[in-house]
Tab-separated table of C-alpha atoms and ligand atoms in Angstrom:
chain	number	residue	atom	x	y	z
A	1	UNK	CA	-9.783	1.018	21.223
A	2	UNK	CA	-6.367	0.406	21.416
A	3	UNK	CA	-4.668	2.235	18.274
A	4	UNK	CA	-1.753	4.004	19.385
A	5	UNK	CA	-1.359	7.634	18.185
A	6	UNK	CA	1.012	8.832	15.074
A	7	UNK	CA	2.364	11.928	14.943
A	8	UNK	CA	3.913	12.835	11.655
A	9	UNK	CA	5.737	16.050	10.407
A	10	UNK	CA	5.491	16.498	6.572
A	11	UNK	CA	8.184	18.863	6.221
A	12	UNK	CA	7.617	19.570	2.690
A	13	UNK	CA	10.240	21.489	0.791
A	14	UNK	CA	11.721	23.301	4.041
A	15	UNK	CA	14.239	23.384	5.596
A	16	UNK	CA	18.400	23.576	4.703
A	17	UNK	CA	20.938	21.194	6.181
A	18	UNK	CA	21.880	22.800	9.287
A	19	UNK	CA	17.926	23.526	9.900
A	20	UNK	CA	16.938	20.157	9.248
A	21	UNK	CA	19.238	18.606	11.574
A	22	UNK	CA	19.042	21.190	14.212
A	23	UNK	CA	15.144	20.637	14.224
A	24	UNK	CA	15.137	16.856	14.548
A	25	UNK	CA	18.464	16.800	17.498
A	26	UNK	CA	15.685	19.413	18.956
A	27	UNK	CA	12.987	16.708	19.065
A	28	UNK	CA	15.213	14.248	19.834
A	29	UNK	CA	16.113	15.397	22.972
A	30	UNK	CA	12.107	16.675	23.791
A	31	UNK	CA	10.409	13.637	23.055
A	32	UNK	CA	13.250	10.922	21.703
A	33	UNK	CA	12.175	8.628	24.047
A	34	UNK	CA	8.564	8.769	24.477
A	35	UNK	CA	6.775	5.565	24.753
A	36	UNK	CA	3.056	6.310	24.509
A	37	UNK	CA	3.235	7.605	20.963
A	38	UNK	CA	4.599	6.792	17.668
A	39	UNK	CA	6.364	9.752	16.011
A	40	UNK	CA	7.648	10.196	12.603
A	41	UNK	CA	9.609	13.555	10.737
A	42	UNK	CA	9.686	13.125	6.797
A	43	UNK	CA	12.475	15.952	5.700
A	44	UNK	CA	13.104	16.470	2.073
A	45	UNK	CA	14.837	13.529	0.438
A	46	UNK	CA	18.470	15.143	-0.283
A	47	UNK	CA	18.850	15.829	4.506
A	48	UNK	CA	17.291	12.100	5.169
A	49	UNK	CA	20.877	10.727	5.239
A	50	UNK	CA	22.159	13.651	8.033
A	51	UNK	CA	18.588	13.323	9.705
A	52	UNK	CA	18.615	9.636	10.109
A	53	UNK	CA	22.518	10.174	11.884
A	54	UNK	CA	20.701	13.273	13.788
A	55	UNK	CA	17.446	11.150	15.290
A	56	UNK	CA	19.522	7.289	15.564
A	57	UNK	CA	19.067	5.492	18.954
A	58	UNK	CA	15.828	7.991	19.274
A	59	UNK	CA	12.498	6.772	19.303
A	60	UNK	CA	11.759	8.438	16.602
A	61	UNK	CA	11.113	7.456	13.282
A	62	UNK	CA	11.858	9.046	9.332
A	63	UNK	CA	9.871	8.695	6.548
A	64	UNK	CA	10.109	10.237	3.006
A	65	UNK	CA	7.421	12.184	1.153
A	66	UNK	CA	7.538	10.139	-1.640
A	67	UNK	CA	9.017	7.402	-4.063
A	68	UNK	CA	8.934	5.734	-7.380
A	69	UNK	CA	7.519	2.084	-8.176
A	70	UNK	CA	10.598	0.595	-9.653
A	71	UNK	CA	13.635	-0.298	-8.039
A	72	UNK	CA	16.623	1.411	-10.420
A	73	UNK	CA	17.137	1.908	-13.620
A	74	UNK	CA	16.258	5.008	-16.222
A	75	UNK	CA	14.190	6.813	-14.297
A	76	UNK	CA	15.672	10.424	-14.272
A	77	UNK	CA	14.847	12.361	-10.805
A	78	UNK	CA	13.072	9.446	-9.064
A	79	UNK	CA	14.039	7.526	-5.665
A	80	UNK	CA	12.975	4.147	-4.857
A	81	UNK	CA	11.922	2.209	-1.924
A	82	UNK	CA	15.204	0.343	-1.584
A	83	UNK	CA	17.092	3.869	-1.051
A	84	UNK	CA	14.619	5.273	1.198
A	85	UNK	CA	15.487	1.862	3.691
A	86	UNK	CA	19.360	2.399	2.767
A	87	UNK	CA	19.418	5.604	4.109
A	88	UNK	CA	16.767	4.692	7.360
A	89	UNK	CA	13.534	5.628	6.285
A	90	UNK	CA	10.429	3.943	7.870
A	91	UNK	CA	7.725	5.184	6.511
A	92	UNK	CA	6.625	7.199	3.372
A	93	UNK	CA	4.295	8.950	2.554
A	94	UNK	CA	2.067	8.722	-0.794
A	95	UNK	CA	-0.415	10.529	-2.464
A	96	UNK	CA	-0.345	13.959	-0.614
A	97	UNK	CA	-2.412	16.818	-2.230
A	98	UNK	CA	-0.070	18.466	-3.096
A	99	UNK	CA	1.249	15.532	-5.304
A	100	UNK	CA	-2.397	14.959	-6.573
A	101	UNK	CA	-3.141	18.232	-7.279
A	102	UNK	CA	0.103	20.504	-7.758
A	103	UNK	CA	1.879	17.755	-9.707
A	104	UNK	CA	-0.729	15.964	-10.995
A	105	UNK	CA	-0.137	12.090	-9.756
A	106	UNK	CA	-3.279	10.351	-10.529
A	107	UNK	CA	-4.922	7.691	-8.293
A	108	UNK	CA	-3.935	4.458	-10.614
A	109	UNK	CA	0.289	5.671	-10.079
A	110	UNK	CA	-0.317	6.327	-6.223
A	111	UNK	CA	-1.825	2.650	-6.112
A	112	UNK	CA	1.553	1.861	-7.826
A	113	UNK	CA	3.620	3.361	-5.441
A	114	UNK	CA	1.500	1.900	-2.237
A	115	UNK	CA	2.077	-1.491	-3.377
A	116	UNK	CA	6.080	-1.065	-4.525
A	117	UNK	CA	6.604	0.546	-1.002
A	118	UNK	CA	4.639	-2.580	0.623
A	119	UNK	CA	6.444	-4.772	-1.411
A	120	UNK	CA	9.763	-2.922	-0.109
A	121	UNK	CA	8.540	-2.989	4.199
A	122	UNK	CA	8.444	0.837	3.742
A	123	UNK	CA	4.887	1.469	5.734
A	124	UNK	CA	2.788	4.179	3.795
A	125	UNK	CA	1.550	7.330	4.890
A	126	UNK	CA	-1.448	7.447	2.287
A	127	UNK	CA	-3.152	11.234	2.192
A	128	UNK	CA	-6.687	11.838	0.962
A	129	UNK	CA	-8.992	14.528	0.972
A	130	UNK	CA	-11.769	16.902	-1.006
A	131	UNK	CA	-11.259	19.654	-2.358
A	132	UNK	CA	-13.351	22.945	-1.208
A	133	UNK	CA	-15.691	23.180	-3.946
A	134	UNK	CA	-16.192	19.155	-3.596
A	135	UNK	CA	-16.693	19.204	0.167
A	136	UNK	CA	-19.445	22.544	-0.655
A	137	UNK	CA	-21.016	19.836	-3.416
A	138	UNK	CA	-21.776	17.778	-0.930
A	139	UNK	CA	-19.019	15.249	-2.673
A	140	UNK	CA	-16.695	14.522	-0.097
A	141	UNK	CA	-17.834	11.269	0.755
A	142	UNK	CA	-17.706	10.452	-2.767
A	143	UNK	CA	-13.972	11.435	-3.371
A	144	UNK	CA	-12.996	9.883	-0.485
A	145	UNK	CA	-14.106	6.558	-0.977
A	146	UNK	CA	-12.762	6.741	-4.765
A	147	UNK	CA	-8.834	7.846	-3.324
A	148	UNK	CA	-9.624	4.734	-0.537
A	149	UNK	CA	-10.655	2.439	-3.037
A	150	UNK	CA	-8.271	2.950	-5.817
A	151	UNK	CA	-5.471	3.460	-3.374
A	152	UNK	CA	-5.988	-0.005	-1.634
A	153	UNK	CA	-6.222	-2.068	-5.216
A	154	UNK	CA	-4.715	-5.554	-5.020
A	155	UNK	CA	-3.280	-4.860	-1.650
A	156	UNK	CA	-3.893	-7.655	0.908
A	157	UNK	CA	-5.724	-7.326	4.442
A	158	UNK	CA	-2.243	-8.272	6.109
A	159	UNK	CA	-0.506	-5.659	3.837
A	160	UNK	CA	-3.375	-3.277	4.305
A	161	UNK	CA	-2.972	-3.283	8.632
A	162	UNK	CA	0.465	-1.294	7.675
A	163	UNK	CA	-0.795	1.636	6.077
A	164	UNK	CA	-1.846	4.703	7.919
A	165	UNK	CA	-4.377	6.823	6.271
A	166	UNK	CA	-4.088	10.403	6.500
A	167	UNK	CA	-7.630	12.733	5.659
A	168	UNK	CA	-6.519	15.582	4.813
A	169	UNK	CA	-9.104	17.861	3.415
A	170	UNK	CA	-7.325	19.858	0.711
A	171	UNK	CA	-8.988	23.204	2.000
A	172	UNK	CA	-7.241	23.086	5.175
A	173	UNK	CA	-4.243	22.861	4.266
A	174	UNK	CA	-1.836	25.634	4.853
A	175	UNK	CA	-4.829	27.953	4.654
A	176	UNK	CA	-4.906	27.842	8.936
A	177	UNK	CA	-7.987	27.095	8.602
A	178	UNK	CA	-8.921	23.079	10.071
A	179	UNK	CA	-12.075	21.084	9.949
A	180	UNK	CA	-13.875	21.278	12.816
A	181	UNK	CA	-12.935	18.039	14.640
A	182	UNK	CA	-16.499	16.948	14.193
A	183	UNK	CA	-16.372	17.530	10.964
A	184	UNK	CA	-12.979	15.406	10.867
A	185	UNK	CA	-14.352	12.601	12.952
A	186	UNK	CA	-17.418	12.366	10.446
A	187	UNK	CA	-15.407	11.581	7.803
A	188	UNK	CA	-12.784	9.669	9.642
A	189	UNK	CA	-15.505	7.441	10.745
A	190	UNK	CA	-17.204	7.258	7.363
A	191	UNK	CA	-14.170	6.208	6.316
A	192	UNK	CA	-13.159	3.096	8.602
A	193	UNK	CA	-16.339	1.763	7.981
A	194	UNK	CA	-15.690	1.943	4.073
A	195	UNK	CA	-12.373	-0.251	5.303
A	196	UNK	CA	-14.691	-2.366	7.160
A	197	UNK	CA	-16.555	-3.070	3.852
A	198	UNK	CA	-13.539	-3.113	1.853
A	199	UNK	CA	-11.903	-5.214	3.660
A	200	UNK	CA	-13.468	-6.471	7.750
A	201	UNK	CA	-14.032	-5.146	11.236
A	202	UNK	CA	-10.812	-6.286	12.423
A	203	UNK	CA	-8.884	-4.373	10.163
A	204	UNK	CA	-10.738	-1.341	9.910
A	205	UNK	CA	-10.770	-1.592	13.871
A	206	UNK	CA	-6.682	-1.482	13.868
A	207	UNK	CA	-6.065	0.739	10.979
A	208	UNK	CA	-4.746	4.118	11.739
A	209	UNK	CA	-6.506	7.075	10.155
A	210	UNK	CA	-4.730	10.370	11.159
A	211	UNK	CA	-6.036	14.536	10.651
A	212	UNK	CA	-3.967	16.883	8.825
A	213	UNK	CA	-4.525	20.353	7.394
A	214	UNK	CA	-3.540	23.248	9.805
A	215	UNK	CA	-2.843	21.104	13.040
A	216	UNK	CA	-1.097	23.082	15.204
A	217	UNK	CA	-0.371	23.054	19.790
A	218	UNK	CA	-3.892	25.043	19.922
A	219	UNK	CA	-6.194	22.463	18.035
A	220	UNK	CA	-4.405	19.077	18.442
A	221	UNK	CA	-5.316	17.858	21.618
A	222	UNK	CA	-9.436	18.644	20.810
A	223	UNK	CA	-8.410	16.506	17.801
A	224	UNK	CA	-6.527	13.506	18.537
A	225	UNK	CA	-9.730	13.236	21.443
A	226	UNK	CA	-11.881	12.171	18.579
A	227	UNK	CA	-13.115	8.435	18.926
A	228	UNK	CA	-11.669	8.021	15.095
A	229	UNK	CA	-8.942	10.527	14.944
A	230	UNK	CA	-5.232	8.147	15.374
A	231	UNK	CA	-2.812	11.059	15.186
A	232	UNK	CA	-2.026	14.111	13.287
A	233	UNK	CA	-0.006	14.923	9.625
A	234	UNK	CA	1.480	17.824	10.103
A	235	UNK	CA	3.359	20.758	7.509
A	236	UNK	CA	4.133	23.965	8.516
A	237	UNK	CA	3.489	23.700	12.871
A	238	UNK	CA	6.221	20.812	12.425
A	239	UNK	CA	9.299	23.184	10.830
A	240	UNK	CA	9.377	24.361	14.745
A	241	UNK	CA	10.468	21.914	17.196
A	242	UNK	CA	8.424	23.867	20.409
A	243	UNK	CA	5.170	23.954	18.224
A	244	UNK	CA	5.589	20.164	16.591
A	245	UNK	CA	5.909	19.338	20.878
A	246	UNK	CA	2.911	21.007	21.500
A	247	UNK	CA	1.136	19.241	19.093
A	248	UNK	CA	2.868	15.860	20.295
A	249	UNK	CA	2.090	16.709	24.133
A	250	UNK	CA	-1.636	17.232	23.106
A	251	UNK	CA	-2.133	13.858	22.787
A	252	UNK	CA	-1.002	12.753	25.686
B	301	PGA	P1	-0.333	21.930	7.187
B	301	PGA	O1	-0.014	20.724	6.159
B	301	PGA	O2	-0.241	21.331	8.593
B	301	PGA	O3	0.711	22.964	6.915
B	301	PGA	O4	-1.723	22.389	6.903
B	301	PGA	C1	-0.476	19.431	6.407
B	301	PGA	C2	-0.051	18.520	5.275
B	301	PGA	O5	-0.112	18.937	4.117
B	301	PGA	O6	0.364	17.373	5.515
């Protein structure tokens, strides 16, 4: 299969100025010009401006962690998809758990924002995932496949190709404690076959579906080696250039 790995550091709400820049010159000059996989940082929205100067001519890209569906207007506290591409953004992602579950977004307004940000060439960074007590319910299948479906509404098999899906089950995050990767590569192959019968083979065949939830320089290379596993989402081992290398040189 020839999906090229995607690397991603979700930096959440970390970092300060100085730190954020520091971190991506740092990864910059380790793996700035690496060919054989696509990398992406997504700082918190107020450094992108500073990070985009810090990472330009690199090969790396910058994505945000999130943004509204509307392009301007009353909409106190909210950033759209046109800013995000003023100030270099790439990617962004949408519908983290943290989103879902700390701030309550529901699946019908991250469908919003995954078409707006198609609409605007921003390529999405769409998160799913169960949490514990649905994965012990024997659910997780069942959540899933809701997030995927809801998620992809109205968006066409052209538009669909530029999305990355990230399965993140919510129980690993932050908690150090990851899914085994055969547990990952259950659901990550459970889950291009329900974009095979959403939308064909060919697609689900070139879509990219990475892991997160406690990847870190110790796990990532066992895996990114799973048949279905297309690169890693990654919070807390990216805040540290050495350990967000690691995790980048394990999939080499
Ligand atoms: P973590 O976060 O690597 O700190 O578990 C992953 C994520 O939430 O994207």
């Amino acid at each position: 299969m020839s999906r090229k790995l995607f690397i991603a550091g979700n930096w959440k709400m970390n970092t300060n100025l100085a730190g954020g820049v520091e971190l991506a010159k740092a990864l910059v000059k380790e793996v700035g010009s690496l060919k054989e996989i696509d990398v992406a940082v997504c700082p918190p929205f107020v450094y992108l401006g500073e990070v985009s100067r810090a990472l330009a001519g690199s090969g790396i890209a910058m994505g945000a962690q999130d943004m509204f569906y509307e392009n301007n207007g009353a909409f106190t506290g909210e950033i759209s998809g046109e800013m995000l591409k003023d100030v270099g953004c790439k990617y962004v992602i949408l519908g983290h758990s943290e989103r879902r579950h700390v701030i309550g977004e529901s699946d019908e307004l991250i469908n919003r924002k995954m078409v707006k940000a198609l609409a605007d060439g921003l390529l999405p960074i769409f998160c799913i995932g169960e949490l514990l007590e649905e994965r012990n319910s024997g659910r997780t299948m069942d959540v899933v496949t809701r997030q995927v479906k809801a998620g992809f509404e109205g968006i066409s098999a052209a538009d669909a190709a530029k999305i990355t899906i990230a399965y993140e089950p919510v129980w690993a995050i932050g908690t150090g404690v990851t899914a085994t990767s055969a547990q990952a590569q259950e659901v990550h192959a459970a889950v291009r076959a329900l974009v095979a019968e959403i939308y064909d083979k060919s697609l689900a065949d070139v879509i990219r579906i990475q892991y997160g939830g406690s990847v870190k320089a110790s796990n990532a290379a066992e895996l990114l080696n799973q048949p279905d596993i297309d690169g890693a989402l990654v919070g807390g081992a990216s805040l540290k250039a050495a350990d967000f290398v690691g995790i980048i040189k394990g999939g080499l």
